[in-house]
GROMACS .gro file of C-alpha atoms in nm:
model
  149
    1ASN     CA    1   0.000   0.000   0.000
    2VAL     CA    2   0.161   0.320  -0.125
    3ILE     CA    3  -0.009   0.549   0.129
    4ARG     CA    4   0.110   0.337   0.421
    5LEU     CA    5   0.468   0.342   0.284
    6LEU     CA    6   0.456   0.719   0.234
    7LYS     CA    7   0.354   0.758   0.598
    8MET     CA    8   0.620   0.519   0.729
    9LEU     CA    9   0.918   0.601   0.510
   10THR     CA   10   0.899   0.969   0.419
   11PHE     CA   11   0.897   1.300   0.602
   12LEU     CA   12   0.608   1.443   0.399
   13PRO     CA   13   0.331   1.616   0.593
   14LEU     CA   14   0.043   1.380   0.675
   15GLU     CA   15  -0.206   1.624   0.520
   16GLU     CA   16  -0.026   1.595   0.186
   17ILE     CA   17  -0.015   1.215   0.208
   18GLU     CA   18  -0.387   1.199   0.289
   19GLN     CA   19  -0.463   1.379  -0.039
   20TYR     CA   20  -0.324   1.077  -0.224
   21SER     CA   21  -0.535   0.826  -0.028
   22THR     CA   22  -0.842   0.906  -0.242
   23LEU     CA   23  -0.664   0.824  -0.568
   24GLU     CA   24  -0.731   0.493  -0.743
   25GLY     CA   25  -0.602   0.300  -1.042
   26SER     CA   26  -0.358   0.474  -1.273
   27LYS     CA   27  -0.400   0.804  -1.082
   28LEU     CA   28  -0.228   0.636  -0.788
   29ASN     CA   29   0.092   0.631  -0.997
   30LYS     CA   30   0.158   0.993  -0.893
   31ALA     CA   31   0.184   0.877  -0.530
   32LYS     CA   32   0.417   0.596  -0.639
   33GLU     CA   33   0.639   0.847  -0.820
   34ILE     CA   34   0.656   1.063  -0.508
   35LEU     CA   35   0.743   0.763  -0.293
   36ALA     CA   36   1.021   0.661  -0.532
   37TYR     CA   37   1.158   1.016  -0.541
   38GLU     CA   38   1.150   1.062  -0.163
   39LEU     CA   39   1.319   0.728  -0.092
   40THR     CA   40   1.587   0.784  -0.356
   41LYS     CA   41   1.649   1.130  -0.211
   42GLN     CA   42   1.695   0.986   0.139
   43VAL     CA   43   1.930   0.709   0.029
   44HIS     CA   44   2.129   0.871  -0.255
   45GLY     CA   45   2.072   1.245  -0.219
   46GLU     CA   46   1.856   1.500  -0.397
   47GLU     CA   47   2.073   1.524  -0.710
   48ALA     CA   48   2.052   1.148  -0.768
   49ALA     CA   49   1.677   1.155  -0.703
   50ILE     CA   50   1.627   1.425  -0.965
   51LYS     CA   51   1.838   1.231  -1.218
   52ALA     CA   52   1.643   0.911  -1.148
   53ARG     CA   53   1.310   1.092  -1.187
   54GLU     CA   54   1.418   1.246  -1.519
   55ALA     CA   55   1.546   0.911  -1.647
   56ALA     CA   56   1.218   0.744  -1.551
   57LYS     CA   57   1.021   1.015  -1.730
   58ALA     CA   58   1.236   0.972  -2.040
   59LEU     CA   59   1.187   0.596  -2.044
   60PHE     CA   60   0.833   0.553  -1.920
   61GLY     CA   61   0.671   0.892  -1.968
   62SER     CA   62   0.421   0.977  -2.234
   63GLY     CA   63   0.537   1.023  -2.590
   64ASN     CA   64   0.876   0.938  -2.732
   65ASN     CA   65   1.092   1.155  -2.512
   66HIS     CA   66   1.423   0.970  -2.533
   67GLU     CA   67   1.648   1.275  -2.503
   68ASN     CA   68   1.827   1.154  -2.189
   69MET     CA   69   1.876   0.800  -2.316
   70PRO     CA   70   2.220   0.693  -2.441
   71SER     CA   71   2.217   0.657  -2.818
   72THR     CA   72   2.424   0.535  -3.108
   73GLU     CA   73   2.389   0.664  -3.461
   74LEU     CA   74   2.524   0.414  -3.711
   75SER     CA   75   2.649   0.502  -4.057
   76GLN     CA   76   2.637   0.300  -4.379
   77THR     CA   77   3.000   0.199  -4.321
   78ASP     CA   78   2.890   0.015  -4.004
   79LEU     CA   79   2.667  -0.210  -4.215
   80GLN     CA   80   2.774  -0.513  -4.416
   81ASP     CA   81   2.560  -0.573  -4.724
   82GLY     CA   82   2.312  -0.318  -4.590
   83GLN     CA   83   2.257  -0.486  -4.254
   84ILE     CA   84   2.409  -0.548  -3.910
   85THR     CA   85   2.377  -0.844  -3.675
   86ILE     CA   86   2.251  -0.815  -3.319
   87LEU     CA   87   2.596  -0.920  -3.191
   88GLU     CA   88   2.775  -0.647  -3.387
   89LEU     CA   89   2.512  -0.397  -3.276
   90LEU     CA   90   2.554  -0.484  -2.906
   91VAL     CA   91   2.931  -0.429  -2.936
   92LYS     CA   92   2.896  -0.102  -3.136
   93CYS     CA   93   2.653   0.036  -2.876
   94GLY     CA   94   2.882  -0.062  -2.591
   95LEU     CA   95   2.625  -0.299  -2.440
   96ALA     CA   96   2.863  -0.595  -2.481
   97SER     CA   97   3.242  -0.594  -2.475
   98SER     CA   98   3.263  -0.872  -2.735
   99ARG     CA   99   3.051  -1.078  -2.972
  100GLY     CA  100   3.087  -1.368  -2.726
  101GLU     CA  101   2.938  -1.163  -2.444
  102GLY     CA  102   2.662  -1.051  -2.682
  103ARG     CA  103   2.588  -1.414  -2.770
  104ARG     CA  104   2.556  -1.503  -2.400
  105LEU     CA  105   2.322  -1.208  -2.341
  106VAL     CA  106   2.096  -1.318  -2.628
  107GLU     CA  107   2.103  -1.685  -2.522
  108GLN     CA  108   2.005  -1.587  -2.166
  109GLY     CA  109   1.712  -1.379  -2.292
  110GLY     CA  110   1.863  -1.048  -2.183
  111VAL     CA  111   1.826  -0.854  -2.509
  112ARG     CA  112   1.511  -0.685  -2.637
  113VAL     CA  113   1.437  -0.459  -2.933
  114ASN     CA  114   1.136  -0.231  -2.878
  115ASP     CA  115   1.035  -0.465  -2.591
  116VAL     CA  116   1.043  -0.777  -2.813
  117LYS     CA  117   1.285  -1.043  -2.692
  118VAL     CA  118   1.567  -1.126  -2.934
  119SER     CA  119   1.581  -1.506  -2.933
  120SER     CA  120   1.845  -1.565  -3.202
  121PHE     CA  121   2.200  -1.433  -3.210
  122SER     CA  122   2.184  -1.446  -3.591
  123LYS     CA  123   1.916  -1.172  -3.591
  124THR     CA  124   1.999  -0.893  -3.838
  125PHE     CA  125   1.869  -0.542  -3.889
  126SER     CA  126   1.841  -0.382  -4.233
  127ALA     CA  127   1.915  -0.020  -4.315
  128ASN     CA  128   1.539   0.043  -4.344
  129VAL     CA  129   1.476  -0.078  -3.987
  130LEU     CA  130   1.775   0.119  -3.855
  131ALA     CA  131   1.661   0.434  -4.035
  132LYS     CA  132   1.334   0.428  -3.836
  133GLY     CA  133   1.530   0.382  -3.513
  134PHE     CA  134   1.450   0.160  -3.216
  135ILE     CA  135   1.522   0.103  -2.849
  136LEU     CA  136   1.773  -0.171  -2.766
  137LYS     CA  137   1.742  -0.303  -2.411
  138LYS     CA  138   2.001  -0.505  -2.218
  139GLY     CA  139   1.867  -0.671  -1.905
  140LYS     CA  140   1.602  -0.491  -1.707
  141LYS     CA  141   1.755  -0.147  -1.675
  142VAL     CA  142   1.991  -0.061  -1.961
  143TYR     CA  143   1.824   0.116  -2.254
  144HIS     CA  144   1.994   0.241  -2.570
  145LYS     CA  145   1.850   0.427  -2.870
  146VAL     CA  146   1.979   0.307  -3.209
  147SER     CA  147   1.940   0.485  -3.543
  148LEU     CA  148   2.103   0.527  -3.882
  149LYS     CA  149   2.252   0.855  -4.013
   0.00000   0.00000   0.00000
């Protein structure tokens, strides 16, 4: 229960917390955001809490606001025969130090493209797909925007 946690773990005034107790469903997410911010501020400091909030907005907020997300812009010279493999892409983006590490990530189910799991390390991306751009995800927390110049 978010309200109970706000009361126990934050220093917010009880009157302010009570305002959130009437919220339901997706409107309760505002209280969850406040809880996350307040706890991060207590543990890591206000600067880290602000950075975490901005990163969360960039990743999960409305629209395609990916300004704060790390990105790689590939050129035609990065492609072989007009395409690039997932392993080469992971290395170029710095998400894997080698093709071998990239292979292990894919085999363990730790790579997603636009939230679709990559199940084969022989997966390739054409220039047309790269030109539209996509989000490459490693594990649960590492996001990377990929596009073609």
